[in-house]
Tab-separated table of C-alpha atoms and ligand atoms in Angstrom:
chain	number	residue	atom	x	y	z
G	1	MET	CA	-8.174	25.665	6.325
G	2	PRO	CA	-9.284	23.528	3.380
G	3	GLU	CA	-11.975	25.030	1.140
G	4	GLN	CA	-14.357	22.100	1.511
G	5	THR	CA	-14.516	18.972	3.678
G	6	CYS	CA	-16.689	15.952	2.862
G	7	SER	CA	-19.870	15.862	4.911
G	8	ARG	CA	-19.517	12.095	5.513
G	9	CYS	CA	-15.756	11.464	5.920
G	10	ILE	CA	-12.968	13.986	6.627
G	11	LEU	CA	-11.273	14.138	3.229
G	12	ASP	CA	-11.025	17.685	1.962
G	13	THR	CA	-9.697	19.863	-0.822
G	14	THR	CA	-6.088	19.167	0.207
G	15	VAL	CA	-6.697	16.069	-1.990
G	16	PRO	CA	-6.094	17.372	-5.534
G	17	ASP	CA	-8.391	14.967	-7.373
G	18	ILE	CA	-11.381	15.128	-4.985
G	19	SER	CA	-14.886	16.140	-6.081
G	20	PHE	CA	-18.155	16.479	-4.190
G	21	ASN	CA	-21.760	15.674	-5.074
G	22	SER	CA	-24.699	17.976	-4.338
G	23	ASN	CA	-24.927	16.600	-0.781
G	24	GLY	CA	-21.297	17.480	-0.117
G	25	ILE	CA	-20.227	13.804	-0.168
G	26	CYS	CA	-16.821	13.200	-1.743
G	27	SER	CA	-15.742	11.012	-4.634
G	28	PHE	CA	-13.806	8.709	-2.251
G	29	CYS	CA	-16.977	7.911	-0.314
G	30	ARG	CA	-18.504	6.973	-3.677
G	31	ILE	CA	-15.551	4.635	-4.344
G	32	HIS	CA	-16.070	3.102	-0.893
G	33	ASP	CA	-19.760	2.422	-1.623
G	34	SER	CA	-18.895	0.895	-4.958
G	35	LEU	CA	-16.283	-1.413	-3.351
G	36	GLU	CA	-18.814	-2.346	-0.644
G	37	LYS	CA	-20.967	-3.719	-3.460
G	38	THR	CA	-18.142	-5.791	-4.972
G	39	HIS	CA	-17.008	-7.055	-1.531
G	40	PRO	CA	-20.206	-7.491	0.509
G	41	LEU	CA	-19.813	-8.944	4.005
G	42	ASP	CA	-23.244	-10.623	3.919
G	43	THR	CA	-24.018	-14.335	3.529
G	44	ASN	CA	-23.589	-14.121	-0.199
G	45	GLY	CA	-20.170	-12.471	0.196
G	46	ASN	CA	-19.090	-15.103	2.735
G	47	LYS	CA	-20.190	-17.893	0.431
G	48	LYS	CA	-18.248	-16.452	-2.495
G	49	PHE	CA	-15.154	-16.059	-0.342
G	50	SER	CA	-15.262	-19.640	0.906
G	51	GLU	CA	-15.700	-20.807	-2.701
G	52	LEU	CA	-12.645	-18.772	-3.594
G	53	ILE	CA	-10.647	-20.410	-0.787
G	54	ASP	CA	-11.749	-23.868	-2.012
G	55	GLU	CA	-10.661	-22.921	-5.508
G	56	ILE	CA	-7.254	-21.796	-4.178
G	57	LYS	CA	-6.817	-25.136	-2.368
G	58	GLN	CA	-7.820	-26.991	-5.499
G	59	GLN	CA	-5.345	-25.079	-7.663
G	60	GLY	CA	-2.588	-25.517	-5.088
G	61	LYS	CA	-2.791	-29.346	-5.166
G	62	GLY	CA	0.554	-30.843	-6.056
G	63	ASN	CA	2.324	-27.598	-5.246
G	64	GLU	CA	4.255	-26.866	-2.072
G	65	TYR	CA	2.241	-23.703	-1.419
G	66	ASP	CA	-1.294	-22.497	-2.202
G	67	CYS	CA	-0.597	-18.801	-1.990
G	68	ILE	CA	2.008	-16.139	-1.377
G	69	VAL	CA	1.437	-13.699	1.473
G	70	GLY	CA	3.405	-10.468	1.483
G	71	VAL	CA	4.491	-9.681	5.058
G	72	SER	CA	5.897	-6.453	6.524
G	73	GLY	CA	5.476	-7.100	10.250
G	74	GLY	CA	2.569	-4.665	10.255
G	75	ARG	CA	-0.897	-5.466	11.526
G	76	ASP	CA	-2.663	-5.965	8.196
G	77	SER	CA	-0.151	-8.304	6.595
G	78	THR	CA	0.409	-10.309	9.790
G	79	TYR	CA	-3.327	-10.861	10.156
G	80	THR	CA	-3.603	-11.856	6.504
G	81	LEU	CA	-0.991	-14.546	7.112
G	82	TYR	CA	-2.835	-15.667	10.246
G	83	LYS	CA	-6.137	-15.908	8.350
G	84	ALA	CA	-4.542	-17.830	5.477
G	85	VAL	CA	-3.333	-20.503	7.920
G	86	GLU	CA	-6.624	-20.473	9.830
G	87	MET	CA	-8.514	-21.131	6.598
G	88	GLY	CA	-6.371	-24.218	5.993
G	89	LEU	CA	-4.160	-22.778	3.271
G	90	ARG	CA	-0.425	-23.423	2.927
G	91	PRO	CA	1.068	-19.986	2.407
G	92	LEU	CA	4.615	-18.943	1.651
G	93	ALA	CA	5.384	-15.670	3.428
G	94	VAL	CA	7.461	-13.259	1.352
G	95	HIS	CA	9.131	-10.203	2.782
G	96	PHE	CA	10.888	-7.433	0.882
G	97	ASP	CA	13.650	-5.967	3.014
G	98	ASN	CA	14.432	-2.454	1.789
G	99	GLY	CA	16.761	-1.721	4.715
G	100	TRP	CA	14.232	0.277	6.781
G	101	ASN	CA	12.656	-2.373	8.991
G	102	SER	CA	12.071	-1.346	12.585
G	103	GLU	CA	13.157	-3.861	15.224
G	104	THR	CA	9.516	-4.414	16.122
G	105	GLY	CA	8.661	-5.105	12.491
G	106	VAL	CA	11.403	-7.723	12.196
G	107	SER	CA	10.472	-9.527	15.405
G	108	ASN	CA	6.790	-9.468	14.393
G	109	ILE	CA	7.608	-11.289	11.146
G	110	LYS	CA	9.807	-13.801	12.931
G	111	ASN	CA	7.255	-14.536	15.658
G	112	ALA	CA	4.351	-14.865	13.250
G	113	THR	CA	6.066	-17.199	10.791
G	114	ASN	CA	7.501	-19.323	13.634
G	115	LYS	CA	4.234	-19.656	15.504
G	116	LEU	CA	2.231	-20.342	12.354
G	117	ASN	CA	4.933	-22.677	11.023
G	118	VAL	CA	5.079	-20.888	7.686
G	119	ASP	CA	8.129	-20.716	5.417
G	120	LEU	CA	9.543	-17.246	4.977
G	121	ASN	CA	11.373	-16.005	1.914
G	122	THR	CA	13.067	-12.623	2.365
G	123	VAL	CA	14.194	-10.689	-0.687
G	124	VAL	CA	16.870	-8.241	0.393
G	125	ALA	CA	17.476	-5.141	-1.702
G	126	ASP	CA	21.055	-4.006	-2.102
G	127	TRP	CA	21.102	-1.027	0.243
G	128	GLU	CA	23.135	1.279	-2.026
G	129	GLU	CA	20.747	0.614	-4.898
G	130	PHE	CA	17.623	1.093	-2.858
G	131	LYS	CA	18.975	4.258	-1.266
G	132	ASP	CA	19.759	5.631	-4.719
G	133	LEU	CA	16.161	5.022	-5.819
G	134	GLN	CA	14.666	6.563	-2.680
G	135	LYS	CA	16.826	9.657	-2.998
G	136	ALA	CA	15.871	9.969	-6.676
G	137	PHE	CA	12.216	10.222	-5.621
G	138	LEU	CA	13.046	12.866	-3.018
G	139	TRP	CA	14.932	14.912	-5.623
G	140	ALA	CA	12.009	14.477	-8.034
G	141	SER	CA	10.000	16.556	-5.552
G	142	VAL	CA	6.911	14.341	-5.748
G	143	SER	CA	4.608	13.123	-2.996
G	144	ASP	CA	5.149	9.556	-4.247
G	145	ALA	CA	8.437	9.187	-2.381
G	146	GLU	CA	7.302	5.893	-0.804
G	147	VAL	CA	6.215	4.171	-4.021
G	148	PRO	CA	9.639	2.613	-4.716
G	149	THR	CA	8.943	0.348	-1.723
G	150	ASP	CA	5.300	-0.322	-2.559
G	151	TYR	CA	6.036	-1.084	-6.186
G	152	ALA	CA	9.089	-3.209	-5.424
G	153	ILE	CA	6.953	-5.258	-2.991
G	154	LEU	CA	4.321	-5.813	-5.666
G	155	SER	CA	6.989	-6.751	-8.202
G	156	VAL	CA	8.684	-9.153	-5.751
G	157	LEU	CA	5.410	-10.856	-4.800
G	158	LEU	CA	4.389	-11.469	-8.406
G	159	GLN	CA	7.888	-12.626	-9.324
G	160	GLU	CA	7.930	-15.086	-6.396
G	161	ALA	CA	4.452	-16.363	-7.311
G	162	ASP	CA	5.584	-16.968	-10.879
G	163	ARG	CA	8.776	-18.670	-9.719
G	164	SER	CA	7.016	-21.012	-7.311
G	165	GLY	CA	4.065	-21.738	-9.603
G	166	VAL	CA	1.568	-20.164	-7.168
G	167	LYS	CA	-1.520	-18.513	-8.624
G	168	TYR	CA	-2.638	-16.354	-5.702
G	169	VAL	CA	-0.941	-13.441	-3.985
G	170	PHE	CA	-2.492	-12.225	-0.735
G	171	ASN	CA	-2.155	-8.678	0.505
G	172	GLY	CA	-3.401	-7.085	3.697
G	173	HIS	CA	-4.967	-3.953	2.245
G	174	SER	CA	-8.571	-3.011	2.920
G	175	PHE	CA	-10.534	-0.033	1.666
G	176	ARG	CA	-12.557	-0.262	4.898
G	177	THR	CA	-9.564	0.509	7.128
G	178	GLU	CA	-7.040	2.223	4.838
G	179	GLY	CA	-9.195	3.795	2.141
G	180	VAL	CA	-8.069	4.134	-1.443
G	181	ALA	CA	-5.101	6.463	-1.806
G	182	PRO	CA	-5.904	9.396	-4.115
G	183	ILE	CA	-3.673	9.333	-7.199
G	184	GLY	CA	-2.817	12.973	-6.517
G	185	TRP	CA	-1.172	11.736	-3.305
G	186	THR	CA	0.110	8.305	-4.319
G	187	TYR	CA	0.620	7.188	-7.883
G	188	MET	CA	2.771	4.291	-9.026
G	189	ASP	CA	3.704	2.360	-12.117
G	190	GLY	CA	6.886	0.756	-13.414
G	191	ARG	CA	7.600	3.370	-16.076
G	192	TYR	CA	7.280	6.203	-13.550
G	193	ILE	CA	9.779	4.567	-11.214
G	194	ARG	CA	12.259	3.829	-13.979
G	195	SER	CA	11.993	7.328	-15.442
G	196	VAL	CA	12.459	9.137	-12.116
G	197	HIS	CA	15.396	6.888	-11.356
G	198	ALA	CA	16.915	7.511	-14.803
G	199	LEU	CA	16.654	11.271	-14.226
G	200	PHE	CA	17.843	11.511	-10.620
G	201	GLY	CA	19.526	8.205	-9.759
G	202	LYS	CA	23.174	7.337	-10.169
G	203	MET	CA	23.315	3.530	-10.051
G	204	LYS	CA	21.946	0.568	-11.937
G	205	ILE	CA	19.322	-1.498	-10.070
G	206	SER	CA	19.742	-5.233	-10.231
G	207	SER	CA	19.015	-6.628	-6.750
G	208	PHE	CA	15.219	-6.247	-6.878
G	209	PRO	CA	12.617	-6.120	-9.665
G	210	ILE	CA	10.752	-3.057	-10.935
G	211	MET	CA	8.036	-4.680	-12.982
G	212	SER	CA	7.221	-3.266	-16.427
G	213	MET	CA	3.716	-3.076	-17.902
G	214	SER	CA	4.402	-6.089	-20.106
G	215	GLN	CA	5.532	-8.124	-17.078
G	216	LEU	CA	2.369	-7.141	-15.207
G	217	LEU	CA	0.275	-8.204	-18.194
G	218	TYR	CA	2.252	-11.470	-18.431
G	219	TYR	CA	1.677	-12.319	-14.739
G	220	THR	CA	-1.998	-11.389	-14.947
G	221	PHE	CA	-3.162	-12.731	-18.309
G	222	ILE	CA	-0.643	-15.430	-19.251
G	223	LYS	CA	0.196	-16.846	-15.823
G	224	HIS	CA	-3.249	-15.997	-14.364
G	225	ILE	CA	-1.842	-14.845	-11.031
G	226	ARG	CA	-4.489	-13.094	-8.974
G	227	MET	CA	-4.009	-10.595	-6.171
G	228	ILE	CA	-6.419	-10.801	-3.265
G	229	ASP	CA	-6.785	-8.317	-0.444
G	230	VAL	CA	-7.962	-10.745	2.227
G	231	PRO	CA	-9.183	-8.188	4.819
G	232	GLU	CA	-11.700	-6.899	2.253
G	233	PHE	CA	-13.540	-10.220	2.366
G	234	ILE	CA	-13.845	-10.563	6.147
G	235	GLU	CA	-14.948	-8.597	9.217
G	236	TYR	CA	-11.808	-6.632	9.936
G	237	LYS	CA	-11.841	-4.459	13.048
G	238	HIS	CA	-8.533	-3.056	14.247
G	239	SER	CA	-9.282	-3.518	17.938
G	240	GLU	CA	-10.194	-7.202	17.584
G	241	VAL	CA	-7.323	-7.895	15.221
G	242	ASN	CA	-4.792	-6.315	17.599
G	243	ASP	CA	-5.972	-8.632	20.372
G	244	VAL	CA	-5.737	-11.759	18.244
G	245	LEU	CA	-2.256	-10.900	16.977
G	246	THR	CA	-0.922	-9.936	20.385
G	247	ASN	CA	-2.302	-12.993	22.161
G	248	LYS	CA	-1.677	-15.610	19.530
G	249	LEU	CA	1.408	-14.435	17.670
G	250	GLY	CA	3.333	-12.307	20.166
G	251	TRP	CA	2.827	-9.358	17.827
G	252	LYS	CA	3.637	-5.826	18.975
G	253	TYR	CA	2.254	-2.492	17.790
G	254	TYR	CA	4.792	0.075	16.568
G	255	GLY	CA	2.925	3.302	17.265
G	256	GLY	CA	1.422	4.519	13.980
G	257	HIS	CA	-0.120	3.341	10.714
G	258	HIS	CA	2.666	1.580	8.746
G	259	HIS	CA	5.363	2.757	11.135
G	260	GLU	CA	6.796	-0.768	11.075
G	261	SER	CA	9.167	0.876	8.576
G	262	VAL	CA	11.295	3.763	9.811
G	263	TYR	CA	11.241	5.467	6.411
G	264	THR	CA	7.451	5.275	6.272
G	265	GLU	CA	7.270	6.966	9.643
G	266	PHE	CA	9.574	9.769	8.405
G	267	PHE	CA	7.611	10.003	5.159
G	268	GLN	CA	4.137	10.173	6.717
G	269	SER	CA	4.891	12.193	9.816
G	270	TYR	CA	7.356	14.720	8.395
G	271	TYR	CA	7.970	14.763	4.641
G	272	LEU	CA	4.362	14.648	3.409
G	273	PRO	CA	2.818	17.103	5.892
G	274	LYS	CA	5.681	19.624	5.815
G	275	LYS	CA	6.356	19.665	2.078
G	276	PHE	CA	2.970	18.827	0.569
G	277	GLY	CA	0.436	19.613	3.277
G	278	ILE	CA	-0.664	15.976	3.036
G	279	ASP	CA	-1.944	14.381	6.229
G	280	LYS	CA	-2.412	10.673	5.569
G	281	ARG	CA	-4.371	10.225	8.791
G	282	LYS	CA	-7.280	11.800	6.890
G	283	LEU	CA	-7.301	8.838	4.526
G	284	GLU	CA	-7.166	6.218	7.267
G	285	TYR	CA	-9.655	7.949	9.562
G	286	SER	CA	-12.053	8.546	6.663
G	287	ALA	CA	-11.994	4.834	5.879
G	288	LEU	CA	-12.627	3.986	9.541
G	289	ILE	CA	-15.509	6.487	9.689
G	290	ARG	CA	-17.170	4.966	6.609
G	291	SER	CA	-16.837	1.464	8.038
G	292	GLY	CA	-18.214	2.522	11.427
G	293	GLN	CA	-14.948	2.089	13.364
G	294	MET	CA	-14.378	5.752	14.227
G	295	LYS	CA	-16.547	8.786	14.937
G	296	ARG	CA	-16.208	11.684	12.481
G	297	GLU	CA	-16.063	14.246	15.296
G	298	ASP	CA	-13.206	12.352	17.001
G	299	ALA	CA	-11.286	12.219	13.726
G	300	LEU	CA	-11.787	15.945	13.063
G	301	LYS	CA	-10.597	16.707	16.559
G	302	GLU	CA	-7.514	14.535	16.211
G	303	ILE	CA	-6.342	16.106	12.961
G	304	GLU	CA	-6.622	19.600	14.457
G	305	ASN	CA	-3.192	18.806	15.889
G	306	PRO	CA	-0.433	18.421	13.300
G	307	TYR	CA	0.825	14.901	12.595
G	308	PRO	CA	3.201	14.240	15.493
G	309	PHE	CA	6.798	13.579	14.473
G	310	ASN	CA	9.948	12.510	16.233
G	311	SER	CA	12.942	14.672	15.247
G	312	GLU	CA	15.284	11.763	16.002
G	313	ILE	CA	13.573	9.788	13.236
G	314	VAL	CA	14.113	12.685	10.829
G	315	ASP	CA	17.817	12.937	11.726
G	316	TYR	CA	18.249	9.178	11.528
G	317	THR	CA	16.608	9.096	8.084
G	318	LEU	CA	18.814	11.850	6.676
G	319	SER	CA	21.978	10.297	8.010
G	320	LYS	CA	21.025	6.843	6.716
G	321	LEU	CA	20.273	8.278	3.270
G	322	GLY	CA	23.513	10.267	3.383
G	323	LEU	CA	21.743	13.599	2.840
G	324	THR	CA	23.246	16.742	4.347
G	325	LYS	CA	21.008	19.280	6.118
G	326	GLU	CA	21.564	21.641	3.201
G	327	GLU	CA	20.556	19.022	0.620
G	328	PHE	CA	17.459	18.205	2.639
G	329	ARG	CA	16.585	21.902	2.873
G	330	GLN	CA	16.794	22.093	-0.938
G	331	ILE	CA	14.530	19.040	-1.246
G	332	MET	CA	11.963	20.483	1.161
G	333	GLU	CA	11.973	23.874	-0.564
G	334	ALA	CA	11.950	22.667	-4.189
G	335	PRO	CA	8.691	23.415	-6.039
G	336	ARG	CA	6.200	20.563	-5.701
G	337	LYS	CA	5.841	18.269	-8.684
G	338	SER	CA	3.561	15.359	-9.502
G	339	PHE	CA	3.717	12.122	-11.479
G	340	LYS	CA	2.249	14.070	-14.395
G	341	ASP	CA	5.609	15.878	-14.710
G	342	TYR	CA	7.358	12.577	-15.527
G	343	PRO	CA	6.955	9.781	-18.100
G	344	THR	CA	4.454	7.190	-16.834
G	345	TYR	CA	2.007	4.588	-18.158
G	346	TYR	CA	-0.883	6.824	-17.115
G	347	PRO	CA	-1.742	7.984	-20.678
G	348	ILE	CA	-1.742	4.346	-21.887
G	349	MET	CA	-3.934	3.285	-18.961
G	350	GLN	CA	-6.438	5.968	-19.884
G	351	LEU	CA	-6.572	4.628	-23.431
G	352	GLY	CA	-7.113	1.142	-22.016
G	353	ARG	CA	-9.807	2.316	-19.602
G	354	TYR	CA	-12.564	-0.040	-20.886
G	355	PRO	CA	-10.578	-3.281	-21.035
G	356	ILE	CA	-9.247	-2.467	-17.556
G	357	LYS	CA	-12.806	-1.878	-16.330
G	358	VAL	CA	-13.874	-5.275	-17.667
G	359	ALA	CA	-10.820	-7.022	-16.128
G	360	CYS	CA	-11.621	-5.398	-12.782
G	361	SER	CA	-15.296	-6.308	-12.908
G	362	LEU	CA	-14.261	-9.935	-13.514
G	363	HIS	CA	-11.815	-9.686	-10.559
G	364	ILE	CA	-8.912	-10.536	-12.909
G	365	LEU	CA	-7.447	-7.273	-11.672
G	366	PRO	CA	-8.483	-6.033	-8.213
G	367	PRO	CA	-11.647	-3.860	-8.588
G	368	VAL	CA	-9.892	-1.136	-6.605
G	369	PHE	CA	-7.409	-0.755	-9.474
G	370	TYR	CA	-10.000	0.752	-11.818
G	371	GLU	CA	-11.543	2.888	-9.108
G	372	LYS	CA	-8.192	4.312	-8.085
G	373	TYR	CA	-6.585	5.002	-11.436
G	374	LEU	CA	-9.495	5.521	-13.786
G	375	GLY	CA	-12.684	5.940	-11.757
G	376	GLY	CA	-14.530	9.187	-11.328
M	401	ZN	ZN1	-16.051	11.463	1.841
């Protein structure tokens, strides 16, 4: 049993960087309230968002596309693409194929881009290279074993925006439905990925980008590319969104949050809970509780049962990665480590805390960036 659970959401002391105020409310609820203020859903918020869309259309004049939308076949990214078209934008859908797409995920992308008549650009990672990077993160014994995908997606989206002269990159994240991942659970930066790969990987990576800090600064401050999490600006209720996607785009659900990727399913349902005691449902449910989409008592009840996993998915994952049972046993039993055990940009980011705060308050960087990495 965790030592303390938040009195408002269900995050608890299994989150290493959590803290509680005198009312027993956690630091992640505070982040939620702060993001509510920067992304209000009232008339003022709506007005600002429609001004932003006008600005995007204006900037996109003369270009083939107004914005890039990262798509995975999952609910959030598919709906973001749908909204972009509905708002009259001309998006280019970009998908990063890391070799782990589920069949449902692939057909969701195909159906959505066909029905919305949107061009799709798929960047395919060389499987041997990507596998080498994923295994390096497993051997590193950190809970960030899914960040190679997340960071490669971010790097691909910014690279594609730069290449096609597009100034806006849309993502489907929302703090109201997914929360903000604690850095003790999920941390990523380019130096971290390169250093873990240098220590535990065997191959050179050349088929997909791993953006450095200077590239990120170049995209942000020289090319003025902005990242926008569209669901944070609109009413975004899972039940309604599911209906729209199913009826209008032939979209299918794949059974769990982000399980459109087989590796993500393995990672969330088996690797994280069994090795780190991390149950990511707590993050998602907490976000849904704060945004009034789930009852706290229902969430508490649901997490009483361990995260369900399918042993076939575990076996499939090991065989696809080429890990023997013995190697996997060593990985599962190795002492837990964190990003702080490896070279990262984290110390530099802490030194740059105030400029980053200013950039976030001006929405040059997403406000969530400061809250996640440097808030508290
Ligand atoms: Zn809380």
